[in-house]
Amino acid sequence: MTTRETTNGKYADLVQETRVHGSLYTDPGIFADELARIWYRTWVCVGHTSEVARPGDYVRKSIGLQDLIMTRSRDGEVNLLVNRCAHRGATVCEDLRGNSSAFRCPYHGWTYDNKGGLLGYPYHQGYGGKNKLDVSMGRVPRVEAYQGFVFASFAPDGPSLKEHLGGAAGELDRLSRLSPEGESELTAGWLRHRTHTNWKMVMENETDGYHPQFVHGSIFGVTGSPIGALYSEKSTAVTRDLGGGHSENDLRPEFRDRAQPLGWFGTTEDKVPDYVARMRARYGEQAEEILIDGAPHVAVFPNLFIAEISVFMIQPVSVSETIQNVTAVQLKGAPDMNRRLLSQSVGSVGPAGMLLADDAEMYERSQRGVNGNLPEWLALRRGAHRERTDDQGYLVGDVTDETGIRGFWSQYRTVMEEG
Ligand code: FES
């Protein structure tokens, strides 16, 4: 199927207001459609400008199944090259990261600059002399950063990144404001968690405020964590459909009730005095609100999830396999805070992380379950009867409601049905 062929209402049938069909998680044909219509068309988050801070820096990235190299060229531009030689298609770069102004393909020695242009090739006579060959590495046509987060789209035109982000942009702003220098960084290195589930199971789980009390209940109990109460039936926190498939669990009503700076992070200001002093110096009176409100818990369609202290970028591998790339939030100009952000992030989503292991067990179980044929549908009705509109015009539900997941699916249906 090409991206311009109509789906004849197929996805409007499979994705309904309060239920979705099980085949959406198991049908390889649907996965192929998603690659074409979502991953190779819409804006996808690929990384962060801080990963390629210096000219020549590069890191391997991906969109869908495409292997990419994100580079910083001498002109300061962030480029995304398809990791494929223009000669016979070999991958040009195998290193995960490094610093180089050029890439040399190991197969026959063709060499490219870090914007993808062909610099040279051996044995010119075979191409009729020293004529420059009119080929280059593929470049993802649109690459743009917002608050340091690098997004890219294989569609040469379409909605701008700002239009795509819509209401989610404010959540990225919130993250940056937690830095005394107004910038977040992703410099702690990435963990790659391979999980046997469909990518949508992962993204749905990110915005699901119904499961924490059950899936993570034991760890909340052992550690005495206050997080569980935020996701109880009595919680004043809300889940918000930010439009465009983006959603958040907004925990600020609970944090504002408690009015404790850094309460969102489970700590107190005396533990990170330098950070707090720098925040007050930069933001003045506004610092109290920033320190009380804390970091966002936001899912950005289709693949970015910020869970307060950790950042996830979701990478589909097959209809039943997904990689979660995970790193700790780091805040520019906040070394004392960054040490804590890193250790807490490792504790929750690291190799032996307590939260991610619990979550992975659940969405792998869901994936095994949907291989069964009956019942055909997955229910998405929780809280549909009590949704309301907030003063900004967004749909909100109680924090345990499936308002955000319904927002994800609404955007999914729109994108998959688009001609
Ligand atoms: Fe790269 Fe031949 S495949 S130089």
XYZ file of C-alpha atoms and ligand atoms in Angstrom:
423
model
C 0.000 0.000 0.000
C 1.273 3.481 -0.748
C 0.619 6.254 1.721
C -1.862 7.891 -0.654
C -4.196 4.912 -1.033
C -7.403 5.092 0.949
C -8.052 2.578 3.686
C -11.811 2.643 2.936
C -12.761 3.200 6.530
C -10.864 0.144 7.786
C -9.378 1.988 10.747
C -12.610 3.809 11.557
C -14.114 0.335 11.982
C -11.246 -1.033 14.082
C -10.866 2.046 16.307
C -14.143 3.040 17.921
C -14.996 5.571 20.629
C -14.740 3.227 23.594
C -13.149 0.064 22.186
C -10.360 -1.016 19.825
C -10.011 -4.250 17.884
C -7.430 -6.829 18.993
C -6.016 -7.218 15.459
C -4.503 -3.734 15.783
C -1.813 -5.332 17.955
C -1.243 -8.564 16.023
C -1.768 -8.036 12.275
C 1.542 -7.614 10.378
C -0.341 -5.839 7.563
C -1.530 -3.191 10.018
C 2.031 -2.804 11.300
C 3.181 -2.183 7.698
C 0.424 0.435 7.298
C 1.592 2.128 10.506
C 5.155 2.372 9.241
C 3.946 4.123 6.090
C 1.254 6.318 7.599
C 2.671 7.183 11.028
C 6.394 6.484 11.332
C 7.383 7.567 7.808
C 5.045 10.532 7.611
C 4.300 12.302 10.864
C 6.774 14.024 13.220
C 8.660 11.481 15.347
C 10.981 12.298 18.254
C 14.487 10.966 17.575
C 16.757 12.485 20.205
C 18.046 15.681 21.762
C 20.400 18.403 20.583
C 22.590 17.878 23.678
C 23.555 14.443 22.282
C 25.396 16.156 19.426
C 26.604 19.244 21.239
C 29.878 19.781 19.293
C 30.505 20.004 15.559
C 31.298 16.500 14.297
C 29.330 14.723 17.031
C 27.106 11.906 15.814
C 24.786 9.291 17.352
C 22.871 6.421 15.795
C 19.096 6.846 15.863
C 16.031 5.339 14.217
C 12.582 6.095 12.911
C 10.452 3.000 12.500
C 12.759 0.403 10.940
C 15.086 2.985 9.414
C 18.613 3.164 10.786
C 19.704 6.813 11.011
C 22.750 8.866 11.973
C 22.095 12.161 13.748
C 25.020 14.514 13.157
C 26.073 18.056 14.051
C 27.742 19.617 11.042
C 30.216 22.502 11.148
C 27.458 25.001 10.301
C 25.736 24.021 13.578
C 22.885 22.216 11.842
C 21.495 18.949 13.213
C 21.189 16.469 10.321
C 19.539 13.070 10.093
C 21.138 10.782 7.517
C 19.758 7.416 6.463
C 22.511 4.955 7.369
C 22.763 3.522 3.865
C 25.518 3.843 1.309
C 24.467 5.238 -2.062
C 26.612 2.599 -3.806
C 25.373 -0.832 -2.768
C 23.299 -0.011 0.281
C 25.657 -1.089 3.089
C 25.308 0.641 6.442
C 27.963 3.329 6.534
C 28.278 3.729 10.310
C 28.278 0.949 12.914
C 29.493 2.947 15.941
C 26.724 4.067 18.277
C 28.291 7.498 18.732
C 31.461 9.441 18.079
C 32.919 12.574 16.543
C 33.904 12.759 12.899
C 33.472 15.119 9.980
C 33.152 12.185 7.564
C 31.929 8.598 7.260
C 33.713 5.993 5.151
C 31.704 3.019 3.929
C 33.660 -0.146 4.730
C 32.476 -2.031 1.622
C 34.189 -0.127 -1.237
C 35.460 2.972 0.509
C 33.026 5.658 -0.579
C 33.300 8.625 1.806
C 30.586 11.075 2.877
C 30.632 14.339 4.837
C 28.437 14.575 7.923
C 25.652 16.230 5.933
C 25.523 13.160 3.674
C 27.321 14.600 0.622
C 29.671 12.281 -1.279
C 33.272 13.426 -0.722
C 35.066 10.801 -2.771
C 35.392 7.214 -3.966
C 38.308 4.974 -4.979
C 39.388 4.121 -8.561
C 37.874 6.997 -10.518
C 38.520 5.478 -13.926
C 35.748 2.985 -13.355
C 33.342 5.913 -13.422
C 34.916 7.584 -16.444
C 37.436 9.819 -14.678
C 37.253 12.353 -11.894
C 33.649 13.402 -12.500
C 31.760 13.934 -9.296
C 29.065 11.296 -8.929
C 25.659 12.847 -8.496
C 24.656 10.788 -5.445
C 24.556 11.261 -1.675
C 23.310 9.570 1.472
C 19.586 9.973 2.105
C 18.591 12.838 4.391
C 15.383 12.973 6.412
C 13.802 16.025 4.803
C 12.460 17.791 7.889
C 14.426 17.971 11.142
C 13.568 20.479 13.844
C 14.154 20.861 17.573
C 11.795 22.111 20.231
C 13.206 22.750 23.719
C 16.163 20.621 22.646
C 14.065 17.600 21.634
C 14.821 16.704 18.009
C 11.858 15.689 15.873
C 11.934 14.559 12.266
C 9.486 13.786 9.492
C 10.033 11.860 6.269
C 7.208 13.912 4.709
C 8.792 16.851 2.862
C 5.758 18.969 3.692
C 2.782 18.861 6.032
C 1.935 20.303 9.441
C 4.790 22.210 11.108
C 6.388 20.790 14.254
C 4.679 23.508 16.299
C 1.313 22.494 14.830
C 2.075 18.829 15.517
C 3.021 19.477 19.149
C 0.034 21.727 19.868
C -0.817 21.509 23.573
C 2.154 19.211 24.289
C 4.616 22.054 23.609
C 3.765 23.637 26.966
C 4.784 20.430 28.741
C 8.217 20.516 27.101
C 8.442 24.161 28.216
C 7.697 23.028 31.775
C 10.567 20.557 31.679
C 13.026 23.227 30.536
C 11.877 25.612 33.279
C 13.097 23.134 35.888
C 16.649 24.016 34.861
C 18.353 27.079 36.379
C 19.588 27.740 32.838
C 16.262 26.997 31.144
C 17.448 23.884 29.290
C 17.017 20.158 29.739
C 19.713 17.782 28.505
C 19.791 14.083 27.603
C 23.438 13.333 28.270
C 23.237 10.417 30.727
C 23.323 7.698 28.039
C 20.521 5.435 26.866
C 19.285 2.056 27.994
C 17.565 -0.055 25.353
C 14.819 -2.286 26.723
C 13.599 -4.811 24.153
C 10.100 -5.981 24.962
C 7.784 -8.520 23.330
C 4.798 -6.340 22.738
C 3.279 -4.040 20.163
C 4.462 -0.412 20.367
C 0.929 0.848 21.042
C 0.675 -1.263 24.206
C 3.677 0.679 25.499
C 2.345 4.103 24.547
C -1.087 3.342 26.042
C 0.527 2.250 29.293
C 2.461 5.524 29.538
C -0.677 7.567 29.949
C -2.715 4.972 31.880
C -3.293 6.212 35.413
C -5.433 3.176 36.304
C -2.630 0.617 36.688
C -0.021 2.147 39.068
C -1.801 1.175 42.295
C -1.986 -2.449 41.180
C 1.094 -3.062 39.031
C 3.443 -0.976 41.176
C 1.606 -1.396 44.484
C 4.228 -3.691 46.007
C 7.117 -1.359 45.253
C 5.198 1.684 46.507
C 4.578 -0.254 49.727
C 8.162 -1.409 50.223
C 9.677 2.011 49.581
C 6.956 4.025 51.306
C 6.529 5.964 48.076
C 3.825 8.640 48.003
C 3.286 8.039 44.262
C 0.526 5.474 44.759
C -1.810 7.978 46.411
C -1.508 10.250 43.367
C -3.235 7.534 41.334
C -5.952 6.583 43.799
C -9.665 7.047 43.201
C -9.610 9.975 45.625
C -6.749 11.769 43.867
C -7.445 15.270 42.592
C -4.933 14.728 39.747
C -6.410 14.518 36.245
C -5.681 12.913 32.912
C -5.827 15.400 30.043
C -6.267 14.841 26.319
C -3.968 17.513 24.862
C -5.173 16.881 21.292
C -3.135 15.432 18.431
C -2.789 12.097 20.267
C -0.799 13.752 23.098
C -1.892 13.402 26.703
C -0.735 13.931 30.247
C -1.359 12.826 33.766
C -1.466 16.195 35.465
C -0.456 15.670 39.074
C -0.182 19.375 39.906
C -3.494 19.589 41.812
C -2.086 17.123 44.356
C 1.328 18.819 44.537
C -0.256 22.262 44.950
C -2.356 20.955 47.843
C 0.808 19.761 49.548
C 2.654 23.002 48.638
C 6.059 21.434 49.273
C 8.896 22.503 46.960
C 10.398 19.345 45.370
C 7.644 17.185 46.878
C 7.015 15.952 43.307
C 10.551 14.497 43.394
C 10.108 12.916 46.823
C 12.735 15.149 48.377
C 13.155 18.424 50.225
C 15.066 21.560 49.374
C 17.757 21.020 52.038
C 18.949 17.969 50.031
C 19.727 20.077 46.928
C 20.451 23.569 48.312
C 22.607 24.716 45.374
C 19.900 23.809 42.876
C 17.168 25.572 44.838
C 19.331 28.685 45.279
C 20.052 28.832 41.554
C 16.367 28.370 40.707
C 15.371 31.217 43.037
C 18.089 33.409 41.594
C 16.854 32.822 38.060
C 13.072 32.728 38.476
C 12.470 34.918 41.567
C 8.958 34.558 43.000
C 7.972 32.191 40.221
C 10.519 29.643 41.475
C 8.176 28.409 44.243
C 5.472 27.480 41.749
C 7.991 25.757 39.466
C 9.514 23.789 42.331
C 6.096 22.726 43.626
C 4.591 21.822 40.213
C 7.563 19.709 39.164
C 8.116 17.903 35.883
C 5.501 16.805 33.350
C 4.139 13.297 32.878
C 3.332 13.583 29.206
C 3.064 11.300 26.186
C 3.714 12.909 22.791
C 2.311 11.061 19.764
C 3.593 8.714 18.498
C 6.706 7.874 20.519
C 7.927 10.307 23.186
C 7.129 9.868 26.852
C 8.439 12.045 29.666
C 7.834 10.440 33.053
C 8.970 13.337 35.256
C 12.551 12.120 35.789
C 12.971 9.781 32.808
C 12.557 10.148 29.052
C 11.403 7.295 26.818
C 11.594 7.132 23.024
C 9.640 4.192 21.665
C 10.922 2.297 18.642
C 8.785 -0.316 16.869
C 10.633 -3.435 15.694
C 7.812 -5.684 14.509
C 4.124 -6.102 15.190
C 4.992 -7.839 18.467
C 8.361 -6.343 19.411
C 9.323 -2.884 20.631
C 12.407 -1.185 22.000
C 12.083 1.405 24.729
C 15.050 3.765 24.697
C 15.254 5.255 28.180
C 17.415 7.918 29.767
C 17.394 10.188 32.807
C 16.338 13.815 32.580
C 19.288 16.105 33.202
C 18.942 19.823 33.885
C 21.558 22.258 32.639
C 23.313 24.035 35.491
C 22.073 21.645 38.208
C 24.809 19.083 39.030
C 23.480 18.232 42.499
C 19.967 17.666 41.161
C 21.286 15.700 38.189
C 23.010 13.119 40.402
C 19.698 12.433 42.117
C 17.754 12.418 38.862
C 20.140 9.828 37.484
C 20.116 7.522 40.509
C 16.318 7.680 40.886
C 15.867 7.073 37.183
C 18.160 4.039 37.270
C 16.219 2.757 40.284
C 12.889 3.004 38.502
C 13.643 2.262 34.830
C 17.254 0.976 34.791
C 18.335 -2.632 34.060
C 17.001 -3.730 37.444
C 14.527 -0.857 37.605
C 11.480 -1.554 39.678
C 8.810 0.302 37.716
C 9.747 -0.634 34.169
C 10.091 -4.337 34.963
C 6.562 -4.357 36.388
C 5.186 -2.492 33.376
C 6.963 -4.758 30.876
C 5.420 -7.816 32.492
C 1.968 -6.308 32.010
C 2.182 -5.249 28.393
C 3.873 -8.512 27.450
C 0.963 -10.302 29.107
C -1.456 -8.116 27.154
C 0.341 -9.003 23.923
C 0.144 -12.728 24.693
C -3.502 -12.285 25.597
C -4.544 -10.563 22.375
C -3.167 -13.512 20.388
C -6.331 -15.195 21.624
C -9.266 -14.413 19.347
C -12.001 -13.741 21.886
C -13.285 -11.359 23.016
C -12.382 -9.458 19.838
C -12.344 -5.983 21.395
C -10.347 -4.220 24.126
C -12.414 -1.913 26.324
C -11.591 1.796 26.509
C -14.642 3.174 28.264
C -13.288 3.976 31.717
C -14.379 7.484 32.755
C -16.079 8.301 29.438
C -19.237 9.326 31.328
C -17.447 11.854 33.546
C -15.145 13.629 31.103
C -15.322 17.402 31.208
C -13.690 20.340 29.465
C -11.131 22.416 31.364
C -10.682 26.183 31.144
C -8.245 25.757 28.233
C -10.745 23.682 26.267
C -9.022 20.307 26.793
C -10.917 17.153 27.662
C -10.030 15.934 31.151
C -10.955 12.937 33.246
C -10.069 11.640 36.675
C -6.472 10.457 36.809
C -7.516 6.787 36.658
C -9.659 7.365 33.554
C -8.781 6.370 29.994
C -9.237 9.878 28.576
C -5.610 10.112 27.398
C -5.675 6.674 25.779
C -8.856 7.583 23.910
C -7.062 10.719 22.694
C -4.177 8.580 21.406
C -6.544 6.353 19.470
C -8.515 9.267 18.063
C -5.324 10.641 16.502
C -4.287 7.141 15.376
C -7.584 6.709 13.521
C -7.250 10.129 11.882
C -3.677 9.528 10.693
C -4.353 5.977 9.515
C -7.428 7.073 7.559
C -5.785 10.084 5.911
C -5.448 9.810 2.122
Fe 29.326 1.450 0.277
Fe 30.072 0.072 -1.852
S 28.374 -0.282 -0.545
S 31.051 1.764 -0.964
